[in-house]
Amino acid sequence: LKKECRKHLVETACTKRDGEEWRFQPVCGTHLDEIGKMTRSVGVVLYFDYMKWVGIVFFGIFVLSCPMLAFNLRGTMVESPVALEKGLGMTTIANIGRCPYSGCRSAEQLEERCAWEAGCHSEEEPVRVKDVTQWLGLLDGLAILVFMGFHALYLLRRIPSIADAVDRASLTPSDYTVDVTVCPRFLGEANAPGHKEYKPKLKQHFLNILKNLADGAVQDADETAIPKITLVREFNGAVKSFMSEGALRKYKDNAEALAKMHRELKQEKKAEKHEKQVKALDGQIGDLQAARGEEAKKNALDRAVVRAFVTFNKIEYKDKVLNEYRFSTNRLFWLCQSTKLRFEGYRIVVKKAPEPTDLTWENIDYDPYARYARRACICLSTWLVLMICAALLVSIKTSTVAVPTIAYNTWILKNVPPLSAPLEPNQTGKCLGLCELGMYSSALCDGAGSGNWAVTSVFDSTTNHSVASNATWRTGSEATCVNTVDTPQCSGGAGDWLGITFAQPQSVRCMLLTQKKGEAVRYLQPYGCPGEIPAAADRAGWSPEENCVPMQMVQAGVVAEQPWHTGVSSGRMQVSLSTTCTTNISISAGALAVERGDSFTEECFCKEQLALNPNLVTPPYDTEVKQICERWSLNNAKKYGMLVAGILAVVILNQVLLQIFTLFIDFERLGTVTEYTMSQMTKLFLAQFINTGLLIYFVNAKFGSSVPGIIKVITEPLSIGRGSYYEANASWFIAVGTSFFVTLVSQVVSTTITPIIMAKVVVPLVRRWALWSGSTVTKELLFDLFQYPEWNLSLRVAQSMNIICCVVFYAAGMPILYAVGAVYCLAAYWMDKYLLLRCSKRPPAYSKDVMQMTALLTPAAALLHTLFACSVLGNPTLFPSDWSVLRPLAEGVFGISLAEYEEIMARWSTASDEEQNELWNDYLQARFLDFSRNGCWLLLLLFLFCCAIFIIFCLYRYALEPVLGPIVSFCVFRCRKLCGLKTKQVGDDPESDMTYEEFVKQYGGGEIAMNYMMASNAKYRRAAEVIAKPEDSSASRSGSVFATILGFFGLGKKSEAASTAASTPQADPEAPTPEAKAEAPAPEDKAE
């Protein structure tokens, strides 16, 4: 029995037959043609071919994007204290170009910035970013054009070519069989003699078709021309009940065997336990039989016929019949079907049959209109589930990505040279004096900044200075810096710092300042102050170190840009919370920090105390130090808990969605495994793409207040549109782009490594546990145990398409993603090939429809790419370029003129946050005109082309297909013929002349189905037995089950033959087997 189990394990795996042996094939040396012969699955071969070619295409596209990547890496626009954000940000278009030492202080300076440092300071005309962006944008347009062209060729040429190649390389039952999908349910009354002769009449009908062909009639066609006809009878959904009963009977046989074994071993308690299981299973079987009621007692020949599989003896006959019925699949032509093609006066639809293993017998008799209604319900339910999952992930993401606020009314800048750094020459004794100061909420110091922030006061440790109340503080510039606002230390007083108070709390992320030449200081310490600043008279004992939140130290430039300048520009100085605790903090200082909301000082204090007392974070909080750090402890516990929850949520949610969608698809009652796989793949892909690619964008997006109400119905419950970014700008690439990149890489790793772990670790452990526990003893259950897990095509396609579409979506601004896509496709190709050839059960014979659906998803990815690319490559401050000749076209398409555009942009650049919120709709429309800039003109054309294709597809698919379908099919057929493609023809290979009987003799045996009988499919074999003999499909056992079990575990000497006889369910010797029943009229149809 051990040998039989191992033999079954190998036979059901993806192995190749070598005489009487089945052998595993090498991973590296096995060509895709060999995989096609072993699996007889076009869908599997197409998946591997697709992954290989997409990887090659991604590599080629990455080569096209290398110039953009090189310019990005040479830029200096990205600044971030986080090494990961800075490193990844340098690869994005946010880093392209270099500003002067004084910084880009206006939109005009940003648009005119240099491409690299040497160009900015050479004596020749500098190379500006806008001089190269038109070519870089052109390369990106060519890249996505290559991607779209590849998928067009793959869909129209490669998929049919491989399908025909696999079809020519291996013979299968479908090569001899046609599928009559629409046929008369009854011939006369249900119990009329004519209906009982359904099969002979159908056979005679197709013989007449062969004899009366207009071209190439088969005059000698006799009874042997159609060796088998399988009728699918209507059981009103009872097949699923028969399957459940068959599964219960397997467990019942196992429980009976265990009970008998324990009786012989004198283990009465265990025997009684298993006897109770037998009784419980008998009760469940009785419930199923009672639920079927009279349905199971109907005579098979009186049941309605819902489908028929007609198997011809020669491939030539099948091809001729299909050619006669080539227009029957079109509804319009079907209504006009000629009389000679009708069966008993009824119109029929004839098409090529699917593979036997592609059928789902429990759904094949289900009413198609009821199936459409179920699919509509499942479609709505799927979107509801996706919205719930999106809301869950949004809540987790917003909990895990808690960005500390640095918005304060008062900001202070102090001259504090670090003690660890030696003072530079001429820095000794200098004090802080400014003639210009600008603060910005943008990390790149762009936008209006403090020029639009209402200023309450500018002060130092003793004095309040007079400044404009609503403008950037400016008493000069780097060219003419004469008058400065100095600190008291410059005149011999105490306090070397300056502060500015705004009317509203402001988030400062970047500073620019100008100091007097020769008096500039380098090291500055910013502070944000949450509380009120004392009056000038009471400010003597007040210090920012004790009352404000420290930021990271910044360094200002101290060298004038030009010799004649009297001022020195600092350059961009990015402001962020300090992350380094450099001093010991007393308990009183920690308590004050908690009181004023100084999270940085609080964290420094608590970390210092945690090092002294590891129990600081554990309740109860009964000491002074624990009470001070209670909030910090709880926040940290929540932060790290939610971080782990966020990581696990995506993994668990994907598995939950897989189970939910499995239930949904079971409810849809689909007729083939391919349809089941397509439905599952589509739902899983949508769920994963929304969770990975779309949510991260919309969660961080900021919508204006004028969002239409119908959109708010979706965005409000999901908390979408409440982020920080109106568009994908430089700050977006630094923060959100980094998060997306990490998420995508984690997806790449998890989707390639997890299946290997499941196949090589988890499944063997489960098998060993079942054997060790002794709970599985019958041959049928042992065979179920000794087989590899299924290679889930739908899951792998969904995961791969999710990563591919995410790469294509964002790669316009992050070209390094093309390299990630190429590496993933290469890794997935070899990992999946290893899993299929060494660790998986032989997959069903999927048709090409699965990968056709996959190729049809790529235009949506291309549309998203062009939309995102136009938005970022058309941004004049991010990727500057001039207007192209397509601007008039864009003005007409998007309904906005250049004058309106300039007016809206001028208003936006000077608007406050509240005003921008109101202007968002107008700004969004104006940004569409930027699509016509030189940096993205080709992408604009591709965007319009993709939109047109989408509209045409929807019109054709839902309105024009019934009329234009045959014309389109004819055009595709002629194009394929002109391109040199052909379908399988007689004489293409030596086996094409093989008759069906010869095919069965040569390839029969093993686990491969040779006909369309339900019993020939291992999955439905038990159900067929129950249908054939519902009163008792489990026959009596002979021999000693106990001896069989001992023999399996190596504890007895029972012969292999006796062991097999004892553990194999035996049919009643007086009753015919399902195969023998197929020769008798009445039981035959029932078994089918």
PDB file of C-alpha atoms in Angstrom, residues 540-693:
ATOM      1  CA  ALA A 540      14.873  87.536  30.905  1.00  0.00           C
ATOM      2  CA  GLY A 541      14.590  84.087  32.484  1.00  0.00           C
ATOM      3  CA  TRP A 542      12.809  82.490  29.553  1.00  0.00           C
ATOM      4  CA  SER A 543      14.704  80.159  27.189  1.00  0.00           C
ATOM      5  CA  PRO A 544      13.590  78.125  24.134  1.00  0.00           C
ATOM      6  CA  GLU A 545      15.464  75.055  25.404  1.00  0.00           C
ATOM      7  CA  GLU A 546      13.119  74.693  28.369  1.00  0.00           C
ATOM      8  CA  ASN A 547       9.847  75.848  26.805  1.00  0.00           C
ATOM      9  CA  CYS A 548       9.945  74.828  23.137  1.00  0.00           C
ATOM     10  CA  VAL A 549      10.281  71.692  21.040  1.00  0.00           C
ATOM     11  CA  PRO A 550      13.729  71.293  19.426  1.00  0.00           C
ATOM     12  CA  MET A 551      14.074  70.517  15.752  1.00  0.00           C
ATOM     13  CA  GLN A 552      17.068  68.973  14.035  1.00  0.00           C
ATOM     14  CA  MET A 553      20.055  71.297  13.742  1.00  0.00           C
ATOM     15  CA  VAL A 554      20.485  72.911  10.317  1.00  0.00           C
ATOM     16  CA  GLN A 555      23.493  74.335   8.530  1.00  0.00           C
ATOM     17  CA  ALA A 556      23.357  77.625   6.658  1.00  0.00           C
ATOM     18  CA  GLY A 557      25.624  78.690   3.833  1.00  0.00           C
ATOM     19  CA  VAL A 558      28.306  81.200   4.856  1.00  0.00           C
ATOM     20  CA  VAL A 559      29.899  81.971   1.463  1.00  0.00           C
ATOM     21  CA  ALA A 560      28.464  84.606  -0.871  1.00  0.00           C
ATOM     22  CA  GLU A 561      27.352  83.331  -4.260  1.00  0.00           C
ATOM     23  CA  GLN A 562      28.891  86.310  -6.094  1.00  0.00           C
ATOM     24  CA  PRO A 563      31.803  88.544  -5.020  1.00  0.00           C
ATOM     25  CA  TRP A 564      29.746  91.736  -5.229  1.00  0.00           C
ATOM     26  CA  HIS A 565      26.927  90.396  -3.027  1.00  0.00           C
ATOM     27  CA  THR A 566      26.690  91.915   0.435  1.00  0.00           C
ATOM     28  CA  GLY A 567      24.526  89.058   1.717  1.00  0.00           C
ATOM     29  CA  VAL A 568      24.917  85.275   2.068  1.00  0.00           C
ATOM     30  CA  SER A 569      22.032  82.970   1.317  1.00  0.00           C
ATOM     31  CA  SER A 570      21.606  79.945   3.563  1.00  0.00           C
ATOM     32  CA  GLY A 571      20.173  77.694   0.857  1.00  0.00           C
ATOM     33  CA  ARG A 572      17.296  75.356   1.645  1.00  0.00           C
ATOM     34  CA  MET A 573      17.266  74.193   5.247  1.00  0.00           C
ATOM     35  CA  GLN A 574      14.749  71.419   5.884  1.00  0.00           C
ATOM     36  CA  VAL A 575      13.035  71.446   9.251  1.00  0.00           C
ATOM     37  CA  SER A 576      12.084  68.231  11.025  1.00  0.00           C
ATOM     38  CA  LEU A 577      11.686  67.060  14.587  1.00  0.00           C
ATOM     39  CA  SER A 578      14.929  66.252  16.313  1.00  0.00           C
ATOM     40  CA  THR A 579      15.656  62.546  16.685  1.00  0.00           C
ATOM     41  CA  THR A 580      18.796  62.680  18.838  1.00  0.00           C
ATOM     42  CA  CYS A 581      18.718  62.952  22.608  1.00  0.00           C
ATOM     43  CA  THR A 582      21.977  64.572  23.652  1.00  0.00           C
ATOM     44  CA  THR A 583      21.387  65.602  27.256  1.00  0.00           C
ATOM     45  CA  ASN A 584      20.144  64.038  30.470  1.00  0.00           C
ATOM     46  CA  ILE A 585      16.660  65.233  31.329  1.00  0.00           C
ATOM     47  CA  SER A 586      15.487  65.723  34.893  1.00  0.00           C
ATOM     48  CA  ILE A 587      12.147  64.504  36.195  1.00  0.00           C
ATOM     49  CA  SER A 588      10.840  68.080  36.479  1.00  0.00           C
ATOM     50  CA  ALA A 589      11.865  68.822  32.866  1.00  0.00           C
ATOM     51  CA  GLY A 590      10.115  65.658  31.717  1.00  0.00           C
ATOM     52  CA  ALA A 591       6.935  66.663  33.549  1.00  0.00           C
ATOM     53  CA  LEU A 592       7.019  70.126  31.960  1.00  0.00           C
ATOM     54  CA  ALA A 593       7.500  68.555  28.507  1.00  0.00           C
ATOM     55  CA  VAL A 594       4.404  66.397  29.016  1.00  0.00           C
ATOM     56  CA  GLU A 595       2.443  69.415  30.195  1.00  0.00           C
ATOM     57  CA  ARG A 596       3.268  71.564  27.151  1.00  0.00           C
ATOM     58  CA  GLY A 597       2.956  68.664  24.649  1.00  0.00           C
ATOM     59  CA  ASP A 598       6.672  68.447  23.814  1.00  0.00           C
ATOM     60  CA  SER A 599       6.659  64.891  22.464  1.00  0.00           C
ATOM     61  CA  PHE A 600      10.368  64.944  21.617  1.00  0.00           C
ATOM     62  CA  THR A 601      11.571  65.814  25.108  1.00  0.00           C
ATOM     63  CA  GLU A 602       9.002  63.454  26.559  1.00  0.00           C
ATOM     64  CA  GLU A 603      10.303  60.610  24.421  1.00  0.00           C
ATOM     65  CA  CYS A 604      13.930  61.382  25.287  1.00  0.00           C
ATOM     66  CA  PHE A 605      13.116  61.402  28.981  1.00  0.00           C
ATOM     67  CA  CYS A 606      11.131  58.163  28.857  1.00  0.00           C
ATOM     68  CA  LYS A 607      13.741  56.335  26.768  1.00  0.00           C
ATOM     69  CA  GLU A 608      16.372  57.365  29.270  1.00  0.00           C
ATOM     70  CA  GLN A 609      14.222  56.118  32.149  1.00  0.00           C
ATOM     71  CA  LEU A 610      13.391  52.894  30.285  1.00  0.00           C
ATOM     72  CA  ALA A 611      17.087  52.078  30.067  1.00  0.00           C
ATOM     73  CA  LEU A 612      17.278  52.422  33.851  1.00  0.00           C
ATOM     74  CA  ASN A 613      14.010  50.574  34.556  1.00  0.00           C
ATOM     75  CA  PRO A 614      12.782  48.007  31.957  1.00  0.00           C
ATOM     76  CA  ASN A 615       9.433  47.747  33.789  1.00  0.00           C
ATOM     77  CA  LEU A 616       8.659  51.384  33.056  1.00  0.00           C
ATOM     78  CA  VAL A 617       6.123  50.564  30.331  1.00  0.00           C
ATOM     79  CA  THR A 618       4.246  47.891  32.255  1.00  0.00           C
ATOM     80  CA  PRO A 619       1.266  48.831  34.433  1.00  0.00           C
ATOM     81  CA  PRO A 620       0.464  49.805  37.080  1.00  0.00           C
ATOM     82  CA  TYR A 621       1.693  53.361  36.663  1.00  0.00           C
ATOM     83  CA  ASP A 622       2.137  54.013  40.364  1.00  0.00           C
ATOM     84  CA  THR A 623       5.418  55.965  40.523  1.00  0.00           C
ATOM     85  CA  GLU A 624       6.132  59.541  39.520  1.00  0.00           C
ATOM     86  CA  VAL A 625       8.295  58.514  36.572  1.00  0.00           C
ATOM     87  CA  LYS A 626       5.742  55.927  35.385  1.00  0.00           C
ATOM     88  CA  GLN A 627       2.964  58.502  35.568  1.00  0.00           C
ATOM     89  CA  ILE A 628       4.994  60.971  33.498  1.00  0.00           C
ATOM     90  CA  CYS A 629       5.661  58.271  30.875  1.00  0.00           C
ATOM     91  CA  GLU A 630       2.219  56.651  30.957  1.00  0.00           C
ATOM     92  CA  ARG A 631       1.014  58.396  27.796  1.00  0.00           C
ATOM     93  CA  TRP A 632       4.272  57.636  26.014  1.00  0.00           C
ATOM     94  CA  SER A 633       4.084  53.952  26.988  1.00  0.00           C
ATOM     95  CA  LEU A 634       0.512  53.556  25.794  1.00  0.00           C
ATOM     96  CA  ASN A 635       1.185  55.393  22.547  1.00  0.00           C
ATOM     97  CA  ASN A 636       4.215  53.208  21.817  1.00  0.00           C
ATOM     98  CA  ALA A 637       2.264  50.054  22.548  1.00  0.00           C
ATOM     99  CA  LYS A 638      -0.461  51.218  20.189  1.00  0.00           C
ATOM    100  CA  LYS A 639       2.007  52.321  17.508  1.00  0.00           C
ATOM    101  CA  TYR A 640       3.943  49.064  17.351  1.00  0.00           C
ATOM    102  CA  GLY A 641       0.820  46.988  17.765  1.00  0.00           C
ATOM    103  CA  MET A 642      -0.846  48.739  14.851  1.00  0.00           C
ATOM    104  CA  LEU A 643       2.343  48.447  12.793  1.00  0.00           C
ATOM    105  CA  VAL A 644       2.341  44.669  13.221  1.00  0.00           C
ATOM    106  CA  ALA A 645      -1.409  44.653  12.629  1.00  0.00           C
ATOM    107  CA  GLY A 646      -0.917  46.583   9.407  1.00  0.00           C
ATOM    108  CA  ILE A 647       1.611  44.041   8.130  1.00  0.00           C
ATOM    109  CA  LEU A 648      -0.497  41.062   9.128  1.00  0.00           C
ATOM    110  CA  ALA A 649      -3.719  42.668   7.941  1.00  0.00           C
ATOM    111  CA  VAL A 650      -2.737  42.582   4.277  1.00  0.00           C
ATOM    112  CA  VAL A 651      -1.609  38.933   4.471  1.00  0.00           C
ATOM    113  CA  ILE A 652      -4.634  37.790   6.458  1.00  0.00           C
ATOM    114  CA  LEU A 653      -7.025  39.922   4.447  1.00  0.00           C
ATOM    115  CA  ASN A 654      -5.832  38.371   1.197  1.00  0.00           C
ATOM    116  CA  GLN A 655      -6.450  34.891   2.600  1.00  0.00           C
ATOM    117  CA  VAL A 656      -9.854  35.924   3.926  1.00  0.00           C
ATOM    118  CA  LEU A 657     -10.733  37.414   0.555  1.00  0.00           C
ATOM    119  CA  LEU A 658      -9.650  34.186  -1.120  1.00  0.00           C
ATOM    120  CA  GLN A 659     -12.092  32.224   1.052  1.00  0.00           C
ATOM    121  CA  ILE A 660     -14.888  34.792   0.644  1.00  0.00           C
ATOM    122  CA  PHE A 661     -14.488  34.888  -3.116  1.00  0.00           C
ATOM    123  CA  THR A 662     -14.425  31.088  -3.193  1.00  0.00           C
ATOM    124  CA  LEU A 663     -17.869  31.109  -1.566  1.00  0.00           C
ATOM    125  CA  PHE A 664     -19.015  33.817  -3.963  1.00  0.00           C
ATOM    126  CA  ILE A 665     -17.851  31.875  -6.996  1.00  0.00           C
ATOM    127  CA  ASP A 666     -19.474  28.686  -5.719  1.00  0.00           C
ATOM    128  CA  PHE A 667     -22.700  30.676  -5.521  1.00  0.00           C
ATOM    129  CA  GLU A 668     -22.263  31.796  -9.150  1.00  0.00           C
ATOM    130  CA  ARG A 669     -22.508  28.136 -10.286  1.00  0.00           C
ATOM    131  CA  LEU A 670     -20.009  28.444 -13.146  1.00  0.00           C
ATOM    132  CA  GLY A 671     -19.831  25.629 -15.668  1.00  0.00           C
ATOM    133  CA  THR A 672     -16.069  25.164 -16.142  1.00  0.00           C
ATOM    134  CA  VAL A 673     -12.911  25.340 -14.064  1.00  0.00           C
ATOM    135  CA  THR A 674     -11.611  27.994 -16.472  1.00  0.00           C
ATOM    136  CA  GLU A 675     -14.632  30.223 -15.793  1.00  0.00           C
ATOM    137  CA  TYR A 676     -14.168  29.601 -12.080  1.00  0.00           C
ATOM    138  CA  THR A 677     -10.485  30.559 -12.327  1.00  0.00           C
ATOM    139  CA  MET A 678     -11.225  33.692 -14.370  1.00  0.00           C
ATOM    140  CA  SER A 679     -13.838  34.862 -11.887  1.00  0.00           C
ATOM    141  CA  GLN A 680     -11.580  34.195  -8.921  1.00  0.00           C
ATOM    142  CA  MET A 681      -8.599  35.812 -10.614  1.00  0.00           C
ATOM    143  CA  THR A 682     -10.544  38.962 -11.482  1.00  0.00           C
ATOM    144  CA  LYS A 683     -11.909  39.393  -7.960  1.00  0.00           C
ATOM    145  CA  LEU A 684      -8.559  38.712  -6.279  1.00  0.00           C
ATOM    146  CA  PHE A 685      -6.752  41.053  -8.647  1.00  0.00           C
ATOM    147  CA  LEU A 686      -9.212  43.880  -7.999  1.00  0.00           C
ATOM    148  CA  ALA A 687      -8.947  43.396  -4.251  1.00  0.00           C
ATOM    149  CA  GLN A 688      -5.142  43.298  -4.203  1.00  0.00           C
ATOM    150  CA  PHE A 689      -4.691  46.153  -6.668  1.00  0.00           C
ATOM    151  CA  ILE A 690      -7.077  48.375  -4.736  1.00  0.00           C
ATOM    152  CA  ASN A 691      -5.349  47.513  -1.446  1.00  0.00           C
ATOM    153  CA  THR A 692      -1.817  47.910  -2.815  1.00  0.00           C
ATOM    154  CA  GLY A 693      -1.921  50.429  -5.628  1.00  0.00           C
TER     155      GLY A 693
END
